[in-house]
Coordinates of C-alpha atoms in Angstrom, one line a residue:
X1494 CA -17.8 -30.6 -0.7
X1495 CA -20.5 -29.0 1.4
X1496 CA -17.9 -27.6 3.8
X1497 CA -16.0 -26.0 0.9
X1498 CA -19.2 -24.4 -0.4
X1499 CA -19.9 -22.9 3.0
X1500 CA -16.3 -21.5 3.2
X1501 CA -16.8 -20.0 -0.3
X1502 CA -20.1 -18.4 0.7
X1503 CA -18.6 -17.0 3.9
X1504 CA -15.7 -15.6 1.9
X1505 CA -18.1 -14.1 -0.6
X1506 CA -20.0 -12.3 2.2
X1507 CA -16.6 -11.1 3.5
X1508 CA -15.8 -9.8 0.0
X1509 CA -19.0 -7.8 -0.1
X1510 CA -18.4 -6.3 3.3
X1511 CA -14.7 -5.4 2.8
X1512 CA -15.4 -4.0 -0.7
X1513 CA -17.6 -1.3 0.9
X1514 CA -15.3 -0.8 3.8
X1515 CA -12.4 0.0 1.3
X1516 CA -14.7 2.5 -0.5
X1517 CA -15.5 4.2 2.8
X1518 CA -11.7 4.5 3.6
X1519 CA -11.0 6.0 0.1
X1520 CA -13.9 8.5 0.5
X1521 CA -12.1 9.9 3.6
X1522 CA -9.7 11.5 1.1
X1523 CA -11.5 11.4 -2.2
X1524 CA -14.8 13.2 -2.8
X1525 CA -17.2 11.7 -5.4
X1526 CA -15.8 9.5 -8.1
X1527 CA -18.0 6.6 -7.0
X1528 CA -18.1 4.7 -10.3
X1529 CA -14.4 5.1 -10.8
X1530 CA -13.6 3.7 -7.3
X1531 CA -16.0 0.7 -8.1
X1532 CA -14.2 0.0 -11.4
X1533 CA -10.7 0.2 -9.8
X1534 CA -11.7 -2.3 -7.1
X1535 CA -13.4 -4.6 -9.6
X1536 CA -10.2 -4.5 -11.7
X1537 CA -7.9 -5.1 -8.8
X1538 CA -9.9 -8.2 -7.6
X1539 CA -10.1 -9.5 -11.2
X1540 CA -6.3 -9.2 -11.5
X1541 CA -6.6 -6.6 -14.2
X1542 CA -5.0 -3.2 -14.9
X1543 CA -6.6 0.2 -15.7
X1544 CA -6.0 3.2 -17.9
X1545 CA -7.4 6.4 -16.5
X1546 CA -8.0 9.2 -18.9
X1547 CA -8.6 12.7 -17.6
X1548 CA -7.3 16.2 -17.4
X1549 CA -4.8 17.2 -14.7
X1550 CA -6.1 18.0 -11.2
X1551 CA -8.8 15.4 -10.9
X1552 CA -7.2 13.6 -7.9
X1553 CA -6.1 10.5 -9.9
X1554 CA -2.8 10.2 -8.0
X1555 CA -4.5 10.9 -4.6
X1556 CA -7.1 8.2 -5.4
X1557 CA -4.6 5.6 -6.3
X1558 CA -2.3 6.3 -3.3
X1559 CA -5.3 6.2 -1.0
X1560 CA -6.3 2.9 -2.5
X1561 CA -2.8 1.5 -1.8
X1562 CA -3.0 2.7 1.8
X1563 CA -6.4 1.2 2.4
X1564 CA -5.2 -2.2 1.1
X1565 CA -1.9 -2.0 3.0
X1566 CA 0.1 -2.4 -0.3
X1567 CA 3.3 -0.8 -1.4
X1568 CA 2.9 2.0 -3.9
X1569 CA 5.2 3.6 -6.5
X1570 CA 4.6 6.4 -8.9
X1571 CA 6.5 6.6 -12.2
X1572 CA 6.4 10.0 -14.0
X1573 CA 6.8 9.0 -17.7
X1574 CA 8.9 11.5 -19.7
X1575 CA 10.4 11.3 -23.2
X1576 CA 13.9 10.6 -21.9
X1577 CA 12.8 7.7 -19.5
X1578 CA 14.7 4.5 -20.2
X1579 CA 13.4 0.9 -19.6
X1580 CA 16.0 0.5 -16.8
X1581 CA 14.5 3.5 -15.0
X1582 CA 11.3 1.3 -14.6
X1583 CA 12.6 -2.2 -14.2
X1584 CA 15.9 -1.5 -12.5
X1585 CA 19.5 -1.9 -13.5
X1586 CA 22.7 -3.7 -12.7
X1587 CA 25.5 -1.8 -11.0
X1588 CA 29.0 -2.9 -10.2
X1589 CA 29.8 -3.2 -6.5
X1590 CA 32.6 -4.5 -4.5
X1591 CA 32.0 -7.6 -2.4
X1592 CA 33.1 -6.7 1.1
X1593 CA 34.0 -10.4 1.9
X1594 CA 36.0 -11.3 -1.2
X1595 CA 37.1 -7.9 -2.3
X1596 CA 36.0 -8.7 -5.9
X1597 CA 33.7 -6.6 -8.0
X1598 CA 30.4 -8.1 -9.0
X1599 CA 27.1 -7.1 -10.6
X1600 CA 24.2 -6.3 -8.2
X1601 CA 20.6 -5.7 -9.4
X1602 CA 19.0 -2.6 -8.1
X1603 CA 15.2 -2.9 -8.3
X1604 CA 13.3 -0.2 -10.1
X1605 CA 9.9 1.4 -9.2
X1606 CA 8.0 -1.4 -10.9
X1607 CA 8.7 -3.6 -7.9
X1608 CA 5.7 -2.5 -5.9
X1609 CA 2.2 -3.9 -5.5
X1610 CA 0.5 -0.8 -7.0
X1611 CA 2.2 1.2 -9.7
X1612 CA 1.0 4.5 -11.0
X1613 CA 2.3 5.0 -14.5
X1614 CA 1.7 8.7 -14.8
X1615 CA 1.2 10.0 -18.4
X1616 CA 2.3 6.8 -19.9
X1617 CA 1.9 8.2 -23.4
X1618 CA 4.8 10.6 -22.9
X1619 CA 7.5 8.0 -23.2
X1620 CA 8.6 6.1 -26.3
X1621 CA 7.3 2.6 -27.1
X1622 CA 10.5 0.8 -25.9
X1623 CA 10.0 2.2 -22.4
X1624 CA 6.3 1.5 -22.4
X1625 CA 7.0 -2.1 -23.3
X1626 CA 9.2 -2.6 -20.2
X1627 CA 6.2 -1.9 -18.0
X1628 CA 3.8 -3.9 -20.2
X1629 CA 5.9 -7.1 -19.8
X1630 CA 5.5 -6.9 -16.1
X1631 CA 1.7 -6.4 -16.5
X1632 CA 1.3 -9.5 -18.6
X1633 CA 3.9 -11.8 -17.3
X1634 CA 4.3 -10.6 -13.6
X1635 CA 8.1 -10.5 -14.1
X1636 CA 10.7 -8.3 -15.7
X1637 CA 13.8 -9.3 -17.6
X1638 CA 17.0 -7.4 -17.5
X1639 CA 20.6 -8.4 -18.5
X1640 CA 19.3 -11.8 -19.4
X1641 CA 17.9 -12.5 -15.9
X1642 CA 14.2 -12.7 -14.9
X1643 CA 13.0 -11.2 -11.6
X1644 CA 9.5 -11.9 -10.3
X1645 CA 7.2 -9.1 -9.2
X1646 CA 5.5 -9.1 -5.9
X1647 CA 1.9 -10.2 -5.8
X1648 CA -0.7 -8.7 -6.0
X1649 CA 0.5 -6.5 -8.8
X1650 CA -1.8 -3.7 -10.1
X1651 CA -0.9 -1.1 -12.7
X1652 CA -2.8 2.1 -13.2
X1653 CA -1.7 4.2 -16.2
X1654 CA -2.9 7.8 -16.8
X1655 CA -3.2 9.7 -20.0
X1656 CA -4.0 13.4 -20.6
X1657 CA -6.6 13.7 -23.4
X1658 CA -5.8 17.3 -24.1
X1659 CA -2.1 17.6 -24.8
X1660 CA -1.1 15.3 -27.7
X1661 CA 2.0 17.1 -28.9
X1662 CA 5.2 15.0 -28.4
X1663 CA 3.3 12.0 -27.1
X1664 CA 3.4 8.3 -28.0
X1665 CA -0.1 7.0 -27.8
X1666 CA -0.3 3.3 -26.7
X1667 CA -1.2 1.2 -29.8
X1668 CA -4.4 -0.9 -29.6
X1669 CA -2.4 -4.1 -29.1
X1670 CA -0.9 -2.7 -25.9
X1671 CA -4.1 -1.0 -24.7
X1672 CA -5.7 -4.4 -25.0
X1673 CA -3.7 -5.5 -21.9
X1674 CA -5.6 -3.1 -19.7
X1675 CA -8.9 -4.4 -18.4
X1676 CA -10.6 -1.1 -18.2
X1677 CA -10.3 2.3 -19.9
X1678 CA -11.8 4.7 -17.3
X1679 CA -12.8 8.3 -18.2
X1680 CA -12.2 10.6 -15.2
X1681 CA -14.6 13.5 -15.5
X1682 CA -14.9 16.8 -13.8
X1683 CA -16.7 16.8 -10.4
X1684 CA -20.2 18.1 -10.0
X1685 CA -20.7 21.7 -8.7
X1686 CA -21.5 20.4 -5.2
X1687 CA -18.6 18.0 -5.2
X1688 CA -16.2 20.7 -6.2
X1689 CA -17.5 23.0 -3.4
X1690 CA -16.8 20.2 -0.9
X1691 CA -13.3 19.6 -2.5
X1692 CA -12.3 23.2 -2.2
X1693 CA -13.7 23.6 1.3
X1694 CA -11.9 20.5 2.6
X1695 CA -8.5 20.9 0.8
X1696 CA -8.1 24.5 1.8
X1697 CA -8.5 23.8 5.5
X1698 CA -6.4 21.8 7.8
X1699 CA -6.9 18.0 7.4
X1700 CA -5.5 15.1 9.3
X1701 CA -6.8 12.1 7.4
X1702 CA -5.9 8.6 8.7
X1703 CA -6.5 5.8 6.2
X1704 CA -6.9 2.4 7.9
X1705 CA -5.3 -0.6 6.2
X1706 CA -8.0 -3.3 5.8
X1707 CA -6.4 -6.2 4.0
X1708 CA -3.2 -8.2 3.8
X1709 CA -1.6 -9.3 0.6
X1710 CA -2.6 -12.9 1.3
X1711 CA -6.2 -12.0 1.8
X1712 CA -6.3 -9.9 -1.4
X1713 CA -5.0 -12.9 -3.3
X1714 CA -7.6 -15.1 -1.6
X1715 CA -10.4 -12.8 -2.8
X1716 CA -8.9 -12.7 -6.3
X1717 CA -9.1 -16.5 -6.4
X1718 CA -12.7 -16.4 -5.1
X1719 CA -13.7 -14.2 -8.0
X1720 CA -13.0 -17.0 -10.5
X1721 CA -15.2 -19.4 -8.6
X1722 CA -18.4 -17.3 -9.1
X1723 CA -20.7 -19.2 -11.5
X1724 CA -21.9 -17.7 -14.8
X1725 CA -25.2 -18.7 -16.3
X1726 CA -25.1 -19.9 -19.9
X1727 CA -27.3 -17.1 -21.1
X1728 CA -25.0 -14.5 -19.5
X1729 CA -22.0 -16.1 -21.1
X1730 CA -23.7 -16.0 -24.5
X1731 CA -24.7 -12.4 -24.0
X1732 CA -21.1 -11.3 -23.2
X1733 CA -19.5 -13.2 -26.1
X1734 CA -22.2 -12.1 -28.6
X1735 CA -21.8 -8.5 -27.5
X1736 CA -18.1 -8.6 -28.2
X1737 CA -18.6 -10.5 -31.5
X1738 CA -21.0 -7.8 -32.7
X1739 CA -18.2 -5.2 -32.5
X1740 CA -16.3 -6.9 -35.3
X1741 CA -17.3 -5.3 -38.7
X1742 CA -18.2 -7.4 -41.8
X1743 CA -19.1 -10.5 -39.8
X1744 CA -22.5 -12.3 -40.0
X1745 CA -23.4 -11.2 -36.5
X1746 CA -22.4 -7.5 -36.7
X1747 CA -25.2 -5.0 -37.3
X1748 CA -25.0 -2.8 -40.4
X1749 CA -24.0 0.3 -38.6
X1750 CA -21.0 -1.5 -37.1
X1751 CA -19.7 -2.6 -40.5
X1752 CA -20.3 1.0 -41.7
X1753 CA -18.6 2.8 -38.9
X1754 CA -16.0 0.4 -37.4
X1755 CA -12.5 -0.4 -38.6
X1756 CA -11.7 -3.0 -35.9
X1757 CA -13.6 -4.8 -33.2
X1758 CA -12.7 -6.2 -29.9
X1759 CA -10.8 -9.5 -29.4
X1760 CA -11.5 -12.4 -27.1
X1761 CA -9.8 -10.7 -24.2
X1762 CA -12.7 -8.3 -24.0
X1763 CA -15.1 -11.3 -23.5
X1764 CA -12.8 -12.6 -20.7
X1765 CA -12.7 -9.3 -18.9
X1766 CA -16.5 -8.8 -19.2
X1767 CA -17.0 -12.1 -17.4
X1768 CA -14.3 -11.6 -14.8
X1769 CA -15.4 -8.1 -14.1
X1770 CA -19.0 -9.3 -13.9
X1771 CA -18.0 -11.9 -11.3
X1772 CA -16.3 -9.3 -9.1
X1773 CA -19.2 -6.8 -9.5
X1774 CA -21.7 -9.5 -8.5
X1775 CA -19.7 -10.3 -5.3
X1776 CA -19.4 -6.6 -4.5
X1777 CA -23.2 -6.3 -4.5
X1778 CA -23.7 -9.4 -2.3
X1779 CA -24.7 -11.8 -5.1
X1780 CA -23.3 -15.2 -5.9
X1781 CA -23.9 -15.2 -9.7
X1782 CA -23.4 -12.9 -12.7
X1783 CA -26.3 -11.2 -14.5
X1784 CA -26.6 -9.5 -17.9
X1785 CA -26.8 -6.1 -16.0
X1786 CA -23.2 -6.8 -14.7
X1787 CA -22.0 -7.2 -18.3
X1788 CA -23.9 -4.1 -19.5
X1789 CA -22.5 -1.9 -16.7
X1790 CA -18.9 -2.9 -17.6
X1791 CA -19.3 -2.8 -21.4
X1792 CA -18.1 0.7 -22.0
X1793 CA -14.8 0.6 -19.9
X1794 CA -14.0 -2.9 -21.3
X1795 CA -14.7 -2.1 -25.0
X1796 CA -14.0 1.6 -25.3
X1797 CA -10.2 1.1 -26.0
X1798 CA -10.6 -2.1 -27.9
X1799 CA -12.7 -0.9 -30.8
X1800 CA -11.6 1.5 -33.6
X1801 CA -14.1 3.6 -35.5
X1802 CA -13.4 4.9 -39.0
X1803 CA -13.4 8.3 -40.7
X1804 CA -17.1 7.9 -41.6
X1805 CA -17.9 7.5 -37.9
X1806 CA -15.9 10.6 -36.9
X1807 CA -17.5 12.7 -39.7
X1808 CA -21.0 11.8 -38.5
X1809 CA -20.3 12.0 -34.8
X1810 CA -20.4 8.2 -34.0
X1811 CA -18.0 7.8 -31.2
X1812 CA -16.9 4.4 -29.8
X1813 CA -19.1 5.0 -26.7
X1814 CA -22.1 5.8 -28.8
X1815 CA -21.7 2.7 -30.9
X1816 CA -21.3 0.6 -27.7
X1817 CA -24.5 2.1 -26.3
X1818 CA -26.3 1.3 -29.6
X1819 CA -25.3 -2.4 -29.2
X1820 CA -26.5 -2.4 -25.6
X1821 CA -29.8 -0.9 -26.6
X1822 CA -30.3 -3.7 -29.1
X1823 CA -29.4 -6.4 -26.6

């Protein structure tokens, strides 16, 4: 028992070290975006998925490709369009002639979802039927086509992007599907100094070499370690109560939540707060979760899981503002 504990502590120290080494590799190509990189890595090691919301040109694709290179994982980018079909994501069966027997038979050709990291670019530009093909893989880690099931490689990490500006001709993900994403991450504009550095470096010759730091097996080992991190009872209570307070017209909900919210977050939010808190604690060299870990992840976990009403919109109460009001109470 004591030997197992020593091994876990050693692996936890390794987690802390490699977490910051990965960030350093990513920063070779990506300037700024510190909080976003932290959230992506926390989600990855928690076996979650992310939605990134931001206008074009903020290096979302570069960030995700660099992340895949630093982790030595396969990477595919899917550009979602209105005419994209489920088979374009999962793969399709084609008829081929067997060279030995001369008979024709069906062969499954794998689609781009068969990668460790999948970038679903502008996922809201494709119809729900096609979106659902990707969401099955996210939830079940397999895809089904022509009545057959094919397992996806592990680890499997989906990052979907949405453009907050152009909404014409889009199919926004419904709340039930958004709930499958661990984090909703807002990608904002760089600061003035960051943008100067971006322009300076990207308009000159660059030869950036990203060093792969982990194997698939090691990533899965670190993902398993995250679930071993202990959570004090008071922190568990804090996370569950925070999520419960987002549900209007319940005994625990503040008056302003019942007034301005249509729907609150479900139990998956509580699970992701705790899992994310565990990964964040390890990333900072700690072996237990604190309330600060929960607070720091509350907005990306809850933002896409709660729905404000018309009264909130009319009075300027955004979901983020309501979450911050709950945090200020707690």
